[in-house]
XYZ file of C-alpha atoms in Angstrom:
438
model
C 0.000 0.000 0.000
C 2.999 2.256 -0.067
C 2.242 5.667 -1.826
C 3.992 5.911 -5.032
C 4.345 9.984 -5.959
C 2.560 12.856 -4.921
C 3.021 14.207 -8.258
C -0.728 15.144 -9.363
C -1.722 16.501 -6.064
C 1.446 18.693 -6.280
C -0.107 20.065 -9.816
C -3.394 20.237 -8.867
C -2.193 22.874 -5.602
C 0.069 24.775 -7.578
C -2.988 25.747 -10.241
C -5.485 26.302 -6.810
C -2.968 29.022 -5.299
C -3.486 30.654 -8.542
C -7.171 31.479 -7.866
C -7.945 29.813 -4.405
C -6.106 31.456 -1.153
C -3.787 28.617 0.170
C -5.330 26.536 -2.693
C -8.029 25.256 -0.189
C -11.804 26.340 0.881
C -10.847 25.072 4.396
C -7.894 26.106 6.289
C -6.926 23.411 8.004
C -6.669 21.374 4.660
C -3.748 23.466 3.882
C -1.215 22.402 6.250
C -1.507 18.604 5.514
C 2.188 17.007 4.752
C 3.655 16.321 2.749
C 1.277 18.109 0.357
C -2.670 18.702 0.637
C -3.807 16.013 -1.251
C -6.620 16.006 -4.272
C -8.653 13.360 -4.869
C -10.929 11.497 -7.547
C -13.117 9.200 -6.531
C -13.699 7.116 -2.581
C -15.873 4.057 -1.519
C -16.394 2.179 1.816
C -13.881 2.912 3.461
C -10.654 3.805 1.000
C -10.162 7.138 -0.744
C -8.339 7.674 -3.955
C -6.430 10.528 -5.382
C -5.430 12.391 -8.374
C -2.384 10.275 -8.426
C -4.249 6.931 -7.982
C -2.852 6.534 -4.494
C -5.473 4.580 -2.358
C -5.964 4.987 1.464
C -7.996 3.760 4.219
C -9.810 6.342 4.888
C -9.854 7.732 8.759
C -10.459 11.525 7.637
C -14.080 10.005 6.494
C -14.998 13.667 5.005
C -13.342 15.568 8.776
C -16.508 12.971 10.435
C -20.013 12.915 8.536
C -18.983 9.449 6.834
C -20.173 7.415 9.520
C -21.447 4.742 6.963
C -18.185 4.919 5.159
C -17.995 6.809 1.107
C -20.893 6.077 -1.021
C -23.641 3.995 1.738
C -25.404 2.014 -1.057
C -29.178 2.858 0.638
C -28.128 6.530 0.807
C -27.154 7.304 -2.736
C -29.988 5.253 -3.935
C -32.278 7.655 -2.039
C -30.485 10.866 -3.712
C -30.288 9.213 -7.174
C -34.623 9.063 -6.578
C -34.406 12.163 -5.555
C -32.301 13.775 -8.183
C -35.203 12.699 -10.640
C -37.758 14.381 -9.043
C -36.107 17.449 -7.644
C -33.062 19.452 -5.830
C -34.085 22.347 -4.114
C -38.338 23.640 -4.231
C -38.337 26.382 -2.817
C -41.585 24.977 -0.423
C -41.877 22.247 1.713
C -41.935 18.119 0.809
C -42.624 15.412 2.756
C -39.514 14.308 3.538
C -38.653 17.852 6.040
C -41.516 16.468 8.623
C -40.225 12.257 7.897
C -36.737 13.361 9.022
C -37.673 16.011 11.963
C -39.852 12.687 13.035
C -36.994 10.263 12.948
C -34.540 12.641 14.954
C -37.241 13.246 17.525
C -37.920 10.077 17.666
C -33.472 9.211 18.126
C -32.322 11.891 20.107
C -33.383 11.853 23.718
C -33.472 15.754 23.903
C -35.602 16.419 20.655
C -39.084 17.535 20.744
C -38.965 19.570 17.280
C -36.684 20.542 14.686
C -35.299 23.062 12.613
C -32.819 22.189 9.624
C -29.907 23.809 8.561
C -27.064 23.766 6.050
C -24.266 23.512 8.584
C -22.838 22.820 11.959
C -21.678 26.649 12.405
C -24.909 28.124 11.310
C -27.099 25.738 13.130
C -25.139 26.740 16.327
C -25.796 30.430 16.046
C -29.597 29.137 15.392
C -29.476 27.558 18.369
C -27.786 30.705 20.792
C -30.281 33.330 18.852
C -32.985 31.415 20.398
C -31.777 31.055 23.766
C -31.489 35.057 23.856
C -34.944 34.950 22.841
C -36.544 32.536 25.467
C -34.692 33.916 28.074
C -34.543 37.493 27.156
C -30.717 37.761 28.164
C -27.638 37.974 25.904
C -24.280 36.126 27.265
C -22.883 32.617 26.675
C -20.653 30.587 28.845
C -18.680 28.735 26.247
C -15.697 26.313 27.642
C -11.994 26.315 26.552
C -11.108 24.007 24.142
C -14.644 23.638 22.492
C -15.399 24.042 18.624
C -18.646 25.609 17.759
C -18.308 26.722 13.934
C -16.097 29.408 12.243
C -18.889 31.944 13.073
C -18.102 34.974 16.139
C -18.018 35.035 18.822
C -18.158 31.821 19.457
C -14.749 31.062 17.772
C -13.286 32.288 21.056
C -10.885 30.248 23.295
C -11.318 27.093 20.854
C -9.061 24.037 20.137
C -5.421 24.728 20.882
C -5.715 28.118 22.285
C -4.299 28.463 25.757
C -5.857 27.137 29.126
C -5.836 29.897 31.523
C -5.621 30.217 35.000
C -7.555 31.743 37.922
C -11.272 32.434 38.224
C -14.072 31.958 35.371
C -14.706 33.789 33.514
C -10.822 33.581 31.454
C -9.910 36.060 29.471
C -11.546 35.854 26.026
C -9.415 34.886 23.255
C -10.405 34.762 19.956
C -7.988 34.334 16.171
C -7.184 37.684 14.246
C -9.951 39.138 12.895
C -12.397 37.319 14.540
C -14.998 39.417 17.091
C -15.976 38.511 20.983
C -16.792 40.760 23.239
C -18.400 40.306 26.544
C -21.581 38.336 25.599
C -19.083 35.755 25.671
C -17.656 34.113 29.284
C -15.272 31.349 28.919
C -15.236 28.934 31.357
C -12.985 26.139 31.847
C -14.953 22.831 31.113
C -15.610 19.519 33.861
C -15.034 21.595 36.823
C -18.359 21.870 38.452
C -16.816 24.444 40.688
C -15.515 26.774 38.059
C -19.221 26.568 36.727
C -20.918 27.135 39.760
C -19.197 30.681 40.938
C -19.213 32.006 37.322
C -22.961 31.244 36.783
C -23.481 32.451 40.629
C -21.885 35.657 39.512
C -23.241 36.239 36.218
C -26.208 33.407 35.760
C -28.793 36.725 35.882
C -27.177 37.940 32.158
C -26.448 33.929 30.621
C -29.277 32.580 28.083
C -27.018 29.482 27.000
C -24.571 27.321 28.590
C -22.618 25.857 25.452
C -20.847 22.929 25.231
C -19.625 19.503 23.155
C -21.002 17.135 25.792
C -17.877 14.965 25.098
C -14.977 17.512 24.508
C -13.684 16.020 21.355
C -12.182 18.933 19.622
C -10.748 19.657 22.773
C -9.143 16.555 23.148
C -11.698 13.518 23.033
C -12.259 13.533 27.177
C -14.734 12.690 28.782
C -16.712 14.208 31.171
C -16.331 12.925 35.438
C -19.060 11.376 36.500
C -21.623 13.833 37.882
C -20.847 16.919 35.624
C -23.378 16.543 33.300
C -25.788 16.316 35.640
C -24.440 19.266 37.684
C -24.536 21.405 34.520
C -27.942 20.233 33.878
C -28.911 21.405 37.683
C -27.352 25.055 37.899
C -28.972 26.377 34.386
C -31.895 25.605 35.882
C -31.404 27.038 38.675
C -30.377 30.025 36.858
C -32.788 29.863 34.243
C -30.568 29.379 31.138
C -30.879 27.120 28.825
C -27.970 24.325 28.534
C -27.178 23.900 24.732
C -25.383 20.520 23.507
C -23.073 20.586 20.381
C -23.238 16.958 19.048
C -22.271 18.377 15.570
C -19.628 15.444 15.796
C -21.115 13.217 18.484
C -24.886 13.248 17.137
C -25.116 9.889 16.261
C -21.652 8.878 16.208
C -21.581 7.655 19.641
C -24.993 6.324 19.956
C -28.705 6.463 17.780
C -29.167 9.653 20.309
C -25.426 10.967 20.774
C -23.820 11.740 23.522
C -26.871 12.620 25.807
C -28.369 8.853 25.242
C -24.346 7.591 26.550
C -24.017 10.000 29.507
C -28.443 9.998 30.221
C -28.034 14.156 30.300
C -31.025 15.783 28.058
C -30.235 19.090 27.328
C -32.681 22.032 26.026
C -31.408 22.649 22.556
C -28.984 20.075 20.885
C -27.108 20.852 17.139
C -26.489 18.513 15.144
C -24.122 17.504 12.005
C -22.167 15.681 10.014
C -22.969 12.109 10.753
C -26.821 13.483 9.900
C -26.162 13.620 6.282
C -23.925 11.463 5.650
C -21.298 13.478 3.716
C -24.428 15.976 2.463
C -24.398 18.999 3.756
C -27.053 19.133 6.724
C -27.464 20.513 9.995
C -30.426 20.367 12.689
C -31.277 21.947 15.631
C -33.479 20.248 17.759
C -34.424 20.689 21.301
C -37.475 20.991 23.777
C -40.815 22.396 22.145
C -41.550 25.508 24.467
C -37.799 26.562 23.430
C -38.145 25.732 19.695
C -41.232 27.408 19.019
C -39.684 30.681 20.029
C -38.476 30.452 16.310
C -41.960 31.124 15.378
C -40.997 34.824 16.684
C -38.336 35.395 15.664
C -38.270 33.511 12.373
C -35.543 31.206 11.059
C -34.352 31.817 7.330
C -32.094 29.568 5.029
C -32.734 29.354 1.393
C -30.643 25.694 1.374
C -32.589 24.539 4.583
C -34.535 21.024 3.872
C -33.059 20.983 0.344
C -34.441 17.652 -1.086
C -31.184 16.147 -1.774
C -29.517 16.503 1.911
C -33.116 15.611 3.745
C -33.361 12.250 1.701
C -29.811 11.253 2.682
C -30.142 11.916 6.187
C -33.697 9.812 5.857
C -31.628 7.179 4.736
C -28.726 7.347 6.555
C -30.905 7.324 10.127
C -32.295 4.846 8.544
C -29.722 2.908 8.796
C -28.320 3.921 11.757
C -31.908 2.961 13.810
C -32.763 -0.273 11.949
C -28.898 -1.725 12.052
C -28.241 -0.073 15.819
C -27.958 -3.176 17.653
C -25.152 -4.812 15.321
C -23.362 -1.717 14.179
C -22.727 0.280 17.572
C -21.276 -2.481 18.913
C -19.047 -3.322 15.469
C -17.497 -0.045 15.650
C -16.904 0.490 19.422
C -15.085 -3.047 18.366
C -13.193 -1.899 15.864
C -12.459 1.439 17.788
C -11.078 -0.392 20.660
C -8.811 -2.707 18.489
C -7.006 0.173 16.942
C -6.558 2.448 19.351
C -5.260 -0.467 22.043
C -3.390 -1.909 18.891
C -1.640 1.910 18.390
C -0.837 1.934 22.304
C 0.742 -1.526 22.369
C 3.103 -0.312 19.500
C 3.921 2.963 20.598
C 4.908 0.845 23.961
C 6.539 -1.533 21.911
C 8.849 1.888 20.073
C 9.185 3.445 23.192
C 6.668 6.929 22.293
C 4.915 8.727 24.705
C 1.544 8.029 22.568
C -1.740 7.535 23.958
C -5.169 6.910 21.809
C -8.429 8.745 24.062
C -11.679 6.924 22.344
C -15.122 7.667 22.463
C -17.355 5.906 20.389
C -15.989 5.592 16.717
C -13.232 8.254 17.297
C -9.935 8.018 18.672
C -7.658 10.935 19.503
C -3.737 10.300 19.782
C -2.039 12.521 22.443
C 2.056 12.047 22.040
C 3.608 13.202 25.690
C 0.735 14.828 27.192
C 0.266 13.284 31.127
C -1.387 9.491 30.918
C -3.835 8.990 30.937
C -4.684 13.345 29.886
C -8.060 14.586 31.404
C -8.350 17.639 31.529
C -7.691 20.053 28.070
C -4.272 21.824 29.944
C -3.371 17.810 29.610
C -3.939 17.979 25.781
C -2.032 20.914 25.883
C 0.976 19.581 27.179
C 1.343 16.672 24.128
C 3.643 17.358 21.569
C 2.554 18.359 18.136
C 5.117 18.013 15.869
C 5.704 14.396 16.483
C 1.905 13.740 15.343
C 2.605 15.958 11.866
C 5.535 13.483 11.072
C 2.914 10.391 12.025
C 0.786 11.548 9.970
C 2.901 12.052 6.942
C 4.455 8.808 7.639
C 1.078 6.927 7.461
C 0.134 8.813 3.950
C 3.146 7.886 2.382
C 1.602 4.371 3.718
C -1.792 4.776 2.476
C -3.249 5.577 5.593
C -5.151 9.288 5.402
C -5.169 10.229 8.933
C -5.423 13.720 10.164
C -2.479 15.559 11.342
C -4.588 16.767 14.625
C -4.425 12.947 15.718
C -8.389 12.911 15.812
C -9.455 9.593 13.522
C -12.842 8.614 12.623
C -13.775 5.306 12.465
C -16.739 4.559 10.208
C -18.718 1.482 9.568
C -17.098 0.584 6.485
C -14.097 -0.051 7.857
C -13.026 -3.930 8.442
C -10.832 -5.993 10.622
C -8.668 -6.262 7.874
C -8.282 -1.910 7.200
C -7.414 -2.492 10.845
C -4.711 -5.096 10.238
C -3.196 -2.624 7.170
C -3.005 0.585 9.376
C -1.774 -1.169 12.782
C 1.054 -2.050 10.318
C 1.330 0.949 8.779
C 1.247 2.809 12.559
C 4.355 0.205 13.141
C 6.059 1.765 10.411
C 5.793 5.061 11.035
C 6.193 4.757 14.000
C 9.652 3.445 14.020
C 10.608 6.142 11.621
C 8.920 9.059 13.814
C 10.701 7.669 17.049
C 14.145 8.357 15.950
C 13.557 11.833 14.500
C 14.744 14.379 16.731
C 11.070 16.529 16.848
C 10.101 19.919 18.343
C 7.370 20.228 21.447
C 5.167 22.339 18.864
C 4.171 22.595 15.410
């Protein structure tokens, strides 16, 4: 499976630049080693690029491909649909089939609203908070992702954890806007949570977070802090909002909340919805969700035909297949990410593999087992940018970040490939002499 030449995906970049800034329409594409790669063409669970290079495929689309490239019962759906329609401009049937299914999935969901994407369906979500509770801040935790979109880009994955009292100082990328609507907070200390929201609770609508901090790390939550979330925004009358763009059925039929039995008000949702179509929800308790009846909710993409009828399918899927397929990929999960620890043991690196669900997230020399996101901080970057180019040049597409989706379309056997692939690499990464940072 070793990768040949990079040759065509050197081409294709060099024309991008020429009329795309970095070449890419997502940033973090950009920095992939040793080039950005283009592709052509990817099923189950292998991708294929411009240079015919195949990989197993642990990027799966940066997480909606839970079902793996191409699920057979979801592009039959869209090929049905693409006869009769793409985008009406009115409602269809299928809108109300899929607000139904989710409703009926995800433990938190009394209605719906649909969306294009993660990041809009988040400010969706905050807008009405403000509204049902007539206040304007967020808490929002370091280390969390919630979209591209201010102000909620502040203090997100790899910015520093700071010290002292909530709320932290607000930090937020060049360019980008916060201002104080926005109090971070550092996430899974109930404490921390407790005297900022005893301070400020009066002014907070929404409590935001990723219910399982997976941008920030892939950590769980200690027992209890859920719950205690759960308890002080009702005691202070905001509304707690969960951000299962990446969990939402990934971990379980209902997410996150169904694993750690913590319903929150309003719950996004992503990625694994559509199955690589671009779809986002926001569902959540009826008395909050009808406050979009005020306020309105506008989105000229929102229940396109195409993206509903996948996500139909895909939950489809997903509900019907449950009892076989959650336990198939926590199975497969497990395999490689004790298979990676047992070689990094066996090469001597400092590499742990934090799962949840279907996705691992390597750490190399942050404190073992990390658990908190100053823990995450402390790993070493660099030495994961040289795994990851390693693993390419094996036909392995794995993300530079360390975070690696595991889809159902992956087999024992992909596993067998990239656990010798990981050996590989990680002989070669273990006697580079690598920075702390990237």
């Amino acid at each position: 499976m070793n990768v040949k030449t990079f040759a065509g995906s050197e081409k294709y970049m060099r024309r991008a630049h020429q009329v795309i800034p970095k070449g890419v329409n997502s940033s973090r594409r950009a920095v992939l080693r040793p080039t950005p790669l283009a592709f052509t063409s990817a099923l189950g669970s292998r991708i294929t690029d411009v240079d015919g290079n195949e990989y197993v495929d642990y990027v799966a689309g940066y997480g909606p491909m839970l079902l793996g490239h191409q699920p057979p019962r979801v592009i039959e759906a869209v090929r049905t649909q693409l006869a009769a329609g793409v985008l009406y401009g009115g409602q269809h049937q299928a809108e109300a089939e899929l607000a139904e299914r989710i409703v009926r999935m995800v433990p938190g969901a009394e209605m719906v609203l649909l969306n294009v994407t993660g990041s809009e369906a988040v400010q969706a979500a905050l807008r009405m908070a403000r509204a049902a509770t007539g206040r304007r801040k967020t808490v929002k935790f370091e280390g969390h992702y919630h979209g591209w979109i201010d102000p909620v880009t502040a203090n997100g994955p790899g910015s520093p954890a700071g010290t002292g009292p909530a709320p932290r100082p607000a930090i937020a990328a060049d360019h980008h806007l916060v201002g104080p609507e926005i109090l971070i907070c550092p996430w899974n200390d109930p404490e921390a949570l407790a005297d900022l929201l005893g301070r400020h609770g009066a002014d907070v609508a929404a409590v935001i977070m990723e219910p399982v901090a997976v941008n920030g790390g892939n950590l769980w939550a200690d027992e209890g802090y859920l719950a205690t979330a759960r308890r002080l925004c009702d005691q202070h009358g905001c509304l707690l909002v969960f951000d299962e763009v990446v969990t939402g059925f990934r971990l379980a039929p209902g997410g996150a909340q169904q694993r750690t039995g913590v319903t929150p008000d309003l719950t996004v949702l992503a990625k694994a919805l559509g199955a690589g179509f671009p779809i986002s929800a926001v569902a959540g308790r009826a008395e909050v969700m009808r406050i979009a009846e005020e306020i309105g909710h506008a989105g000229t993409y929102n229940g396109n035909a195409t993206s509903v009828v996948a996500a139909n399918a895909a939950l489809d899927v997903l509900e019907s297949d449950q009892d076989s397929l959650y336990p198939r990929l926590e199975r497969l999960t497990n395999e490689l990410a004790d298979g990676i620890e047992r070689l990094a043991a066996r090469h001597g690196a400092l590499l742990q593999a934090l799962r949840a669900g279907a996705l691992i997230r390597l750490h190399w020399g942050a404190p073992t087992p990390a658990r908190t996101y100053a823990d995450t901080l402390a790993g070493r970057s660099e030495p994961l940018r040289h795994l990851s180019e390693h693993l390419i040049r094996s036909g392995v597409h794995a993300r530079d970040t360390g975070l690696w989706y595991v889809s159902a379309a992956h087999t024992d056997d992909d596993v067998d490939r990239t656990l010798a692939a990981v050996d590989q690499a990680l002989a070669a990464v273990s006697r580079q002499p690598v920075g702390n940072t990237g």
